[in-house]
């Protein structure tokens, strides 16, 4: 996504097709910094957990790390061979993961900008990624219909989550880190064991792409949003649908 609040809630970052990202005061609405450096549209951005850094990525095949305090560029992360579609900081803030149209994900040092691992295994665009709450695993989802779980320290693939019949559009770890949920263009969400890669539940009932999903803080519920204009809540223990939220007149794109 190209919109993000800092962890303290005092800053808002935006990314644009004008090749810039901007940092604004969430209290006053005043523009604090214009981040210039990308040579094409800014597609995604995220604040570090401490809120002192902002990472951005774009169609120019790079990701960049900036000081959120001064707006100065700290690192340009060069290595991808196509647009960088998604990124995420590790919970400790010492790593940044990026996913690209070059079919790879990469893990970088957020301190030095050095590439630590190139995660090769997907055979199509990497559309989404997420660190586990402990930061020891990274999950990636791709247009190759597969989600994969990697060891974030070694870069080794631990599990390939096979079952979806179309692109994996979104994924998230449970708060305890023991489960991964994935959402797909095949109109299903699925819940998997992060420990074994085993599929626990297939969540059927959406009639459009599953575009977004989120676990409840306790991890006992999963919410999904879809191109069928509904959001739904499911039990993560049984896979049963608990609620359907009707009312939107167009796609549910975020939760």
PDB file of C-alpha atoms in Angstrom:
ATOM      1  CA  UNK A   1       0.000   0.000   0.000  1.00  0.00           C
ATOM      2  CA  UNK A   2       1.178   3.550  -0.591  1.00  0.00           C
ATOM      3  CA  UNK A   3      -0.313   5.094   2.552  1.00  0.00           C
ATOM      4  CA  UNK A   4       0.905   4.466   6.098  1.00  0.00           C
ATOM      5  CA  UNK A   5       0.846   5.940   9.601  1.00  0.00           C
ATOM      6  CA  UNK A   6       3.919   5.841  11.814  1.00  0.00           C
ATOM      7  CA  UNK A   7       3.647   3.640  14.902  1.00  0.00           C
ATOM      8  CA  UNK A   8       3.188   6.684  17.133  1.00  0.00           C
ATOM      9  CA  UNK A   9       0.476   7.991  14.839  1.00  0.00           C
ATOM     10  CA  UNK A  10       2.087  11.407  14.503  1.00  0.00           C
ATOM     11  CA  UNK A  11       3.156  11.024  10.855  1.00  0.00           C
ATOM     12  CA  UNK A  12       1.413   9.958   7.672  1.00  0.00           C
ATOM     13  CA  UNK A  13       3.325   8.890   4.560  1.00  0.00           C
ATOM     14  CA  UNK A  14       1.919   8.874   1.038  1.00  0.00           C
ATOM     15  CA  UNK A  15       3.284   7.566  -2.249  1.00  0.00           C
ATOM     16  CA  UNK A  16       2.306   8.731  -5.708  1.00  0.00           C
ATOM     17  CA  UNK A  17       2.525   8.371  -9.437  1.00  0.00           C
ATOM     18  CA  UNK A  18       4.411  11.684  -9.402  1.00  0.00           C
ATOM     19  CA  UNK A  19       7.544   9.683  -8.398  1.00  0.00           C
ATOM     20  CA  UNK A  20       7.615  11.061  -4.863  1.00  0.00           C
ATOM     21  CA  UNK A  21       6.683   9.998  -1.377  1.00  0.00           C
ATOM     22  CA  UNK A  22       5.727  12.606   1.180  1.00  0.00           C
ATOM     23  CA  UNK A  23       5.640  12.716   4.966  1.00  0.00           C
ATOM     24  CA  UNK A  24       2.961  14.790   6.660  1.00  0.00           C
ATOM     25  CA  UNK A  25       2.139  15.776  10.212  1.00  0.00           C
ATOM     26  CA  UNK A  26      -0.917  13.764  11.195  1.00  0.00           C
ATOM     27  CA  UNK A  27      -1.680  16.415  13.814  1.00  0.00           C
ATOM     28  CA  UNK A  28      -1.611  19.544  11.668  1.00  0.00           C
ATOM     29  CA  UNK A  29      -1.743  18.211   8.093  1.00  0.00           C
ATOM     30  CA  UNK A  30       1.439  20.103   7.295  1.00  0.00           C
ATOM     31  CA  UNK A  31       3.829  18.591   4.754  1.00  0.00           C
ATOM     32  CA  UNK A  32       7.106  17.806   6.490  1.00  0.00           C
ATOM     33  CA  UNK A  33       9.220  16.195   3.753  1.00  0.00           C
ATOM     34  CA  UNK A  34       9.143  15.472   0.019  1.00  0.00           C
ATOM     35  CA  UNK A  35      11.160  12.326  -0.731  1.00  0.00           C
ATOM     36  CA  UNK A  36      12.640  12.583  -4.215  1.00  0.00           C
ATOM     37  CA  UNK A  37      14.727   9.817  -5.734  1.00  0.00           C
ATOM     38  CA  UNK A  38      12.453   7.300  -7.414  1.00  0.00           C
ATOM     39  CA  UNK A  39      12.400   7.524 -11.202  1.00  0.00           C
ATOM     40  CA  UNK A  40       8.856   6.218 -11.578  1.00  0.00           C
ATOM     41  CA  UNK A  41       5.665   5.693  -9.569  1.00  0.00           C
ATOM     42  CA  UNK A  42       5.943   4.871  -5.859  1.00  0.00           C
ATOM     43  CA  UNK A  43       3.917   1.695  -5.369  1.00  0.00           C
ATOM     44  CA  UNK A  44       4.376   0.809  -1.721  1.00  0.00           C
ATOM     45  CA  UNK A  45       5.716   2.212   1.539  1.00  0.00           C
ATOM     46  CA  UNK A  46       6.020   1.353   5.225  1.00  0.00           C
ATOM     47  CA  UNK A  47       7.348   2.954   8.394  1.00  0.00           C
ATOM     48  CA  UNK A  48       9.803   1.005  10.515  1.00  0.00           C
ATOM     49  CA  UNK A  49       8.371  -0.225  13.853  1.00  0.00           C
ATOM     50  CA  UNK A  50      10.225   2.543  15.702  1.00  0.00           C
ATOM     51  CA  UNK A  51       8.922   5.130  13.241  1.00  0.00           C
ATOM     52  CA  UNK A  52      12.366   6.569  12.516  1.00  0.00           C
ATOM     53  CA  UNK A  53      12.623   5.171   8.975  1.00  0.00           C
ATOM     54  CA  UNK A  54      10.363   5.036   5.947  1.00  0.00           C
ATOM     55  CA  UNK A  55      10.831   2.453   3.200  1.00  0.00           C
ATOM     56  CA  UNK A  56       9.451   3.020  -0.289  1.00  0.00           C
ATOM     57  CA  UNK A  57       9.423   0.959  -3.471  1.00  0.00           C
ATOM     58  CA  UNK A  58       8.373   1.514  -7.021  1.00  0.00           C
ATOM     59  CA  UNK A  59       8.292   0.842 -10.708  1.00  0.00           C
ATOM     60  CA  UNK A  60      11.964   1.889 -11.041  1.00  0.00           C
ATOM     61  CA  UNK A  61      13.020  -1.567  -9.688  1.00  0.00           C
ATOM     62  CA  UNK A  62      14.334  -0.118  -6.425  1.00  0.00           C
ATOM     63  CA  UNK A  63      13.381   0.185  -2.810  1.00  0.00           C
ATOM     64  CA  UNK A  64      14.689   3.074  -0.749  1.00  0.00           C
ATOM     65  CA  UNK A  65      15.074   3.749   2.964  1.00  0.00           C
ATOM     66  CA  UNK A  66      14.691   7.297   4.251  1.00  0.00           C
ATOM     67  CA  UNK A  67      15.023   9.070   7.570  1.00  0.00           C
ATOM     68  CA  UNK A  68      11.504   9.854   8.703  1.00  0.00           C
ATOM     69  CA  UNK A  69      12.905  12.682  10.811  1.00  0.00           C
ATOM     70  CA  UNK A  70      14.907  14.537   8.156  1.00  0.00           C
ATOM     71  CA  UNK A  71      13.576  13.159   4.864  1.00  0.00           C
ATOM     72  CA  UNK A  72      17.095  12.246   3.731  1.00  0.00           C
ATOM     73  CA  UNK A  73      17.634   9.069   1.718  1.00  0.00           C
ATOM     74  CA  UNK A  74      19.731   6.587   3.677  1.00  0.00           C
ATOM     75  CA  UNK A  75      19.901   3.658   1.258  1.00  0.00           C
ATOM     76  CA  UNK A  76      18.889   2.742  -2.303  1.00  0.00           C
ATOM     77  CA  UNK A  77      18.266  -1.000  -2.476  1.00  0.00           C
ATOM     78  CA  UNK A  78      19.236  -2.085  -5.980  1.00  0.00           C
ATOM     79  CA  UNK A  79      19.050  -5.680  -7.158  1.00  0.00           C
ATOM     80  CA  UNK A  80      15.530  -6.371  -8.369  1.00  0.00           C
ATOM     81  CA  UNK A  81      15.120  -6.573 -12.137  1.00  0.00           C
ATOM     82  CA  UNK A  82      11.524  -5.368 -12.291  1.00  0.00           C
ATOM     83  CA  UNK A  83       8.990  -3.281 -10.347  1.00  0.00           C
ATOM     84  CA  UNK A  84       8.999  -3.748  -6.562  1.00  0.00           C
ATOM     85  CA  UNK A  85       5.366  -4.366  -5.602  1.00  0.00           C
ATOM     86  CA  UNK A  86       5.482  -4.932  -1.844  1.00  0.00           C
ATOM     87  CA  UNK A  87       7.699  -4.467   1.180  1.00  0.00           C
ATOM     88  CA  UNK A  88       7.696  -4.951   4.945  1.00  0.00           C
ATOM     89  CA  UNK A  89       9.977  -4.252   7.892  1.00  0.00           C
ATOM     90  CA  UNK A  90      10.713  -7.062  10.320  1.00  0.00           C
ATOM     91  CA  UNK A  91       9.196  -6.556  13.805  1.00  0.00           C
ATOM     92  CA  UNK A  92      12.600  -5.538  15.191  1.00  0.00           C
ATOM     93  CA  UNK A  93      13.133  -3.112  12.319  1.00  0.00           C
ATOM     94  CA  UNK A  94      16.564  -4.478  11.400  1.00  0.00           C
ATOM     95  CA  UNK A  95      15.445  -6.131   8.152  1.00  0.00           C
ATOM     96  CA  UNK A  96      13.392  -5.048   5.156  1.00  0.00           C
ATOM     97  CA  UNK A  97      11.776  -7.550   2.797  1.00  0.00           C
ATOM     98  CA  UNK A  98      10.789  -6.685  -0.766  1.00  0.00           C
ATOM     99  CA  UNK A  99       8.780  -8.551  -3.402  1.00  0.00           C
ATOM    100  CA  UNK A 100       9.006  -7.937  -7.122  1.00  0.00           C
ATOM    101  CA  UNK A 101       7.755  -8.616 -10.629  1.00  0.00           C
ATOM    102  CA  UNK A 102      11.125 -10.334 -11.178  1.00  0.00           C
ATOM    103  CA  UNK A 103       9.615 -13.368  -9.338  1.00  0.00           C
ATOM    104  CA  UNK A 104      11.871 -12.961  -6.294  1.00  0.00           C
ATOM    105  CA  UNK A 105      11.654 -11.622  -2.788  1.00  0.00           C
ATOM    106  CA  UNK A 106      14.732 -10.195  -1.127  1.00  0.00           C
ATOM    107  CA  UNK A 107      15.770  -9.502   2.454  1.00  0.00           C
ATOM    108  CA  UNK A 108      17.969  -6.494   3.173  1.00  0.00           C
ATOM    109  CA  UNK A 109      19.660  -4.988   6.182  1.00  0.00           C
ATOM    110  CA  UNK A 110      17.681  -1.894   7.130  1.00  0.00           C
ATOM    111  CA  UNK A 111      20.796  -0.542   8.827  1.00  0.00           C
ATOM    112  CA  UNK A 112      23.287  -0.833   5.967  1.00  0.00           C
ATOM    113  CA  UNK A 113      21.103  -1.400   2.888  1.00  0.00           C
ATOM    114  CA  UNK A 114      23.052  -4.572   2.104  1.00  0.00           C
ATOM    115  CA  UNK A 115      21.164  -7.451   0.479  1.00  0.00           C
ATOM    116  CA  UNK A 116      21.183 -10.464   2.793  1.00  0.00           C
ATOM    117  CA  UNK A 117      19.144 -12.998   0.831  1.00  0.00           C
ATOM    118  CA  UNK A 118      17.507 -13.403  -2.579  1.00  0.00           C
ATOM    119  CA  UNK A 119      14.535 -15.749  -2.162  1.00  0.00           C
ATOM    120  CA  UNK A 120      14.179 -17.708  -5.398  1.00  0.00           C
ATOM    121  CA  UNK A 121      11.402 -20.242  -5.890  1.00  0.00           C
ATOM    122  CA  UNK A 122       8.380 -18.372  -7.184  1.00  0.00           C
ATOM    123  CA  UNK A 123       7.760 -18.563 -10.924  1.00  0.00           C
ATOM    124  CA  UNK A 124       5.701 -15.383 -11.259  1.00  0.00           C
ATOM    125  CA  UNK A 125       5.290 -11.924  -9.695  1.00  0.00           C
ATOM    126  CA  UNK A 126       5.559 -11.727  -5.895  1.00  0.00           C
ATOM    127  CA  UNK A 127       2.438  -9.805  -4.889  1.00  0.00           C
ATOM    128  CA  UNK A 128       2.516  -9.817  -1.081  1.00  0.00           C
ATOM    129  CA  UNK A 129       4.723 -10.663   1.863  1.00  0.00           C
ATOM    130  CA  UNK A 130       4.726 -10.572   5.654  1.00  0.00           C
ATOM    131  CA  UNK A 131       7.125 -11.268   8.518  1.00  0.00           C
ATOM    132  CA  UNK A 132       6.052 -13.496  11.379  1.00  0.00           C
ATOM    133  CA  UNK A 133       5.564 -11.717  14.744  1.00  0.00           C
ATOM    134  CA  UNK A 134       8.918 -13.096  15.946  1.00  0.00           C
ATOM    135  CA  UNK A 135      10.631 -12.010  12.745  1.00  0.00           C
ATOM    136  CA  UNK A 136      12.140 -15.451  12.138  1.00  0.00           C
ATOM    137  CA  UNK A 137       9.958 -16.292   9.139  1.00  0.00           C
ATOM    138  CA  UNK A 138       8.852 -14.500   5.989  1.00  0.00           C
ATOM    139  CA  UNK A 139       5.782 -15.503   3.997  1.00  0.00           C
ATOM    140  CA  UNK A 140       5.399 -14.560   0.331  1.00  0.00           C
ATOM    141  CA  UNK A 141       2.477 -14.886  -2.083  1.00  0.00           C
ATOM    142  CA  UNK A 142       2.646 -14.922  -5.854  1.00  0.00           C
ATOM    143  CA  UNK A 143       0.866 -14.985  -9.170  1.00  0.00           C
ATOM    144  CA  UNK A 144       2.205 -18.563  -9.446  1.00  0.00           C
ATOM    145  CA  UNK A 145      -0.721 -19.540  -7.119  1.00  0.00           C
ATOM    146  CA  UNK A 146       1.653 -20.539  -4.311  1.00  0.00           C
ATOM    147  CA  UNK A 147       2.535 -19.001  -0.964  1.00  0.00           C
ATOM    148  CA  UNK A 148       5.907 -19.826   0.513  1.00  0.00           C
ATOM    149  CA  UNK A 149       7.396 -19.609   3.997  1.00  0.00           C
ATOM    150  CA  UNK A 150      11.101 -18.846   4.329  1.00  0.00           C
ATOM    151  CA  UNK A 151      13.608 -18.777   7.142  1.00  0.00           C
ATOM    152  CA  UNK A 152      14.285 -15.032   7.445  1.00  0.00           C
ATOM    153  CA  UNK A 153      17.738 -15.622   8.933  1.00  0.00           C
ATOM    154  CA  UNK A 154      19.094 -18.060   6.338  1.00  0.00           C
ATOM    155  CA  UNK A 155      16.867 -17.376   3.327  1.00  0.00           C
ATOM    156  CA  UNK A 156      15.990 -21.057   3.014  1.00  0.00           C
ATOM    157  CA  UNK A 157      12.488 -22.069   1.935  1.00  0.00           C
ATOM    158  CA  UNK A 158      10.673 -23.967   4.671  1.00  0.00           C
ATOM    159  CA  UNK A 159       7.285 -24.637   3.086  1.00  0.00           C
ATOM    160  CA  UNK A 160       5.431 -24.216  -0.208  1.00  0.00           C
ATOM    161  CA  UNK A 161       1.710 -23.705   0.468  1.00  0.00           C
ATOM    162  CA  UNK A 162       0.019 -25.244  -2.561  1.00  0.00           C
ATOM    163  CA  UNK A 163      -3.738 -25.360  -3.007  1.00  0.00           C
ATOM    164  CA  UNK A 164      -4.961 -22.092  -4.470  1.00  0.00           C
ATOM    165  CA  UNK A 165      -6.180 -22.189  -8.063  1.00  0.00           C
ATOM    166  CA  UNK A 166      -5.206 -18.603  -8.893  1.00  0.00           C
ATOM    167  CA  UNK A 167      -2.994 -15.689  -7.784  1.00  0.00           C
ATOM    168  CA  UNK A 168      -2.286 -15.308  -4.049  1.00  0.00           C
ATOM    169  CA  UNK A 169      -3.223 -11.655  -3.477  1.00  0.00           C
ATOM    170  CA  UNK A 170      -2.738 -11.262   0.289  1.00  0.00           C
ATOM    171  CA  UNK A 171      -1.402 -13.056   3.336  1.00  0.00           C
ATOM    172  CA  UNK A 172      -0.887 -12.523   7.040  1.00  0.00           C
ATOM    173  CA  UNK A 173       0.540 -14.353  10.065  1.00  0.00           C
ATOM    174  CA  UNK A 174      -1.597 -14.936  13.132  1.00  0.00           C
ATOM    175  CA  UNK A 175      -0.620 -12.951  16.253  1.00  0.00           C
ATOM    176  CA  UNK A 176       0.977 -16.064  17.762  1.00  0.00           C
ATOM    177  CA  UNK A 177       2.848 -16.769  14.519  1.00  0.00           C
ATOM    178  CA  UNK A 178       1.600 -20.362  14.333  1.00  0.00           C
ATOM    179  CA  UNK A 179      -0.766 -19.834  11.388  1.00  0.00           C
ATOM    180  CA  UNK A 180      -0.692 -18.122   8.006  1.00  0.00           C
ATOM    181  CA  UNK A 181      -3.825 -17.004   6.183  1.00  0.00           C
ATOM    182  CA  UNK A 182      -3.838 -16.453   2.426  1.00  0.00           C
ATOM    183  CA  UNK A 183      -6.396 -14.867   0.094  1.00  0.00           C
ATOM    184  CA  UNK A 184      -6.662 -15.504  -3.605  1.00  0.00           C
ATOM    185  CA  UNK A 185      -8.173 -14.591  -6.942  1.00  0.00           C
ATOM    186  CA  UNK A 186      -9.760 -18.076  -6.746  1.00  0.00           C
ATOM    187  CA  UNK A 187     -12.319 -16.505  -4.336  1.00  0.00           C
ATOM    188  CA  UNK A 188     -11.101 -18.487  -1.323  1.00  0.00           C
ATOM    189  CA  UNK A 189      -9.056 -17.782   1.772  1.00  0.00           C
ATOM    190  CA  UNK A 190      -7.058 -20.539   3.382  1.00  0.00           C
ATOM    191  CA  UNK A 191      -5.511 -21.085   6.807  1.00  0.00           C
ATOM    192  CA  UNK A 192      -2.249 -22.989   7.071  1.00  0.00           C
ATOM    193  CA  UNK A 193       0.101 -24.163   9.785  1.00  0.00           C
ATOM    194  CA  UNK A 194       3.178 -21.940   9.767  1.00  0.00           C
ATOM    195  CA  UNK A 195       5.065 -24.747  11.500  1.00  0.00           C
ATOM    196  CA  UNK A 196       4.359 -27.578   9.048  1.00  0.00           C
ATOM    197  CA  UNK A 197       2.858 -25.914   5.967  1.00  0.00           C
ATOM    198  CA  UNK A 198      -0.237 -28.088   6.303  1.00  0.00           C
ATOM    199  CA  UNK A 199      -3.538 -26.606   5.113  1.00  0.00           C
ATOM    200  CA  UNK A 200      -6.007 -26.360   7.997  1.00  0.00           C
ATOM    201  CA  UNK A 201      -9.085 -24.795   6.396  1.00  0.00           C
ATOM    202  CA  UNK A 202     -10.402 -23.638   3.034  1.00  0.00           C
ATOM    203  CA  UNK A 203     -12.806 -20.715   3.532  1.00  0.00           C
ATOM    204  CA  UNK A 204     -15.425 -20.889   0.793  1.00  0.00           C
ATOM    205  CA  UNK A 205     -18.297 -18.455   0.221  1.00  0.00           C
ATOM    206  CA  UNK A 206     -16.890 -15.328  -1.378  1.00  0.00           C
ATOM    207  CA  UNK A 207     -17.929 -14.942  -5.004  1.00  0.00           C
ATOM    208  CA  UNK A 208     -15.135 -12.526  -5.930  1.00  0.00           C
ATOM    209  CA  UNK A 209     -11.375 -12.198  -5.436  1.00  0.00           C
ATOM    210  CA  UNK A 210     -10.247 -12.192  -1.789  1.00  0.00           C
ATOM    211  CA  UNK A 211      -8.285  -8.936  -1.685  1.00  0.00           C
ATOM    212  CA  UNK A 212      -7.479  -8.451   2.011  1.00  0.00           C
ATOM    213  CA  UNK A 213      -7.515 -10.306   5.317  1.00  0.00           C
ATOM    214  CA  UNK A 214      -6.633  -9.770   8.963  1.00  0.00           C
ATOM    215  CA  UNK A 215      -6.550 -11.841  12.151  1.00  0.00           C
ATOM    216  CA  UNK A 216      -8.249 -10.639  15.319  1.00  0.00           C
ATOM    217  CA  UNK A 217      -5.839  -9.742  18.170  1.00  0.00           C
ATOM    218  CA  UNK A 218      -6.592 -13.048  19.904  1.00  0.00           C
ATOM    219  CA  UNK A 219      -6.123 -14.967  16.663  1.00  0.00           C
ATOM    220  CA  UNK A 220      -9.428 -16.815  16.973  1.00  0.00           C
ATOM    221  CA  UNK A 221     -11.083 -14.960  14.093  1.00  0.00           C
ATOM    222  CA  UNK A 222     -10.097 -14.067  10.539  1.00  0.00           C
ATOM    223  CA  UNK A 223     -11.753 -11.271   8.556  1.00  0.00           C
ATOM    224  CA  UNK A 224     -11.676 -11.258   4.753  1.00  0.00           C
ATOM    225  CA  UNK A 225     -12.614  -8.601   2.206  1.00  0.00           C
ATOM    226  CA  UNK A 226     -13.561  -9.337  -1.368  1.00  0.00           C
ATOM    227  CA  UNK A 227     -14.420  -8.099  -4.826  1.00  0.00           C
ATOM    228  CA  UNK A 228     -17.920  -9.494  -4.122  1.00  0.00           C
ATOM    229  CA  UNK A 229     -18.517  -6.280  -2.100  1.00  0.00           C
ATOM    230  CA  UNK A 230     -18.667  -8.097   1.261  1.00  0.00           C
ATOM    231  CA  UNK A 231     -16.467  -8.676   4.296  1.00  0.00           C
ATOM    232  CA  UNK A 232     -16.737 -11.919   6.229  1.00  0.00           C
ATOM    233  CA  UNK A 233     -15.555 -13.200   9.612  1.00  0.00           C
ATOM    234  CA  UNK A 234     -14.492 -16.815  10.132  1.00  0.00           C
ATOM    235  CA  UNK A 235     -13.489 -19.010  13.064  1.00  0.00           C
ATOM    236  CA  UNK A 236      -9.811 -19.867  12.712  1.00  0.00           C
ATOM    237  CA  UNK A 237     -10.323 -23.012  14.781  1.00  0.00           C
ATOM    238  CA  UNK A 238     -13.121 -24.550  12.697  1.00  0.00           C
ATOM    239  CA  UNK A 239     -13.030 -22.583   9.435  1.00  0.00           C
ATOM    240  CA  UNK A 240     -16.729 -21.837   9.787  1.00  0.00           C
ATOM    241  CA  UNK A 241     -18.130 -18.532   8.592  1.00  0.00           C
ATOM    242  CA  UNK A 242     -19.503 -16.516  11.510  1.00  0.00           C
ATOM    243  CA  UNK A 243     -20.665 -13.260   9.927  1.00  0.00           C
ATOM    244  CA  UNK A 244     -21.214 -11.613   6.548  1.00  0.00           C
ATOM    245  CA  UNK A 245     -21.108  -7.818   6.314  1.00  0.00           C
ATOM    246  CA  UNK A 246     -23.277  -6.451   3.508  1.00  0.00           C
ATOM    247  CA  UNK A 247     -23.592  -2.779   2.644  1.00  0.00           C
ATOM    248  CA  UNK A 248     -20.685  -1.844   0.430  1.00  0.00           C
ATOM    249  CA  UNK A 249     -21.622  -1.145  -3.162  1.00  0.00           C
ATOM    250  CA  UNK A 250     -18.180  -1.947  -4.547  1.00  0.00           C
ATOM    251  CA  UNK A 251     -15.120  -4.056  -3.796  1.00  0.00           C
ATOM    252  CA  UNK A 252     -13.796  -4.334  -0.217  1.00  0.00           C
ATOM    253  CA  UNK A 253     -10.113  -3.506  -0.673  1.00  0.00           C
ATOM    254  CA  UNK A 254      -8.844  -3.050   2.896  1.00  0.00           C
ATOM    255  CA  UNK A 255      -9.585  -4.139   6.451  1.00  0.00           C
TER     256      UNK A 255
END
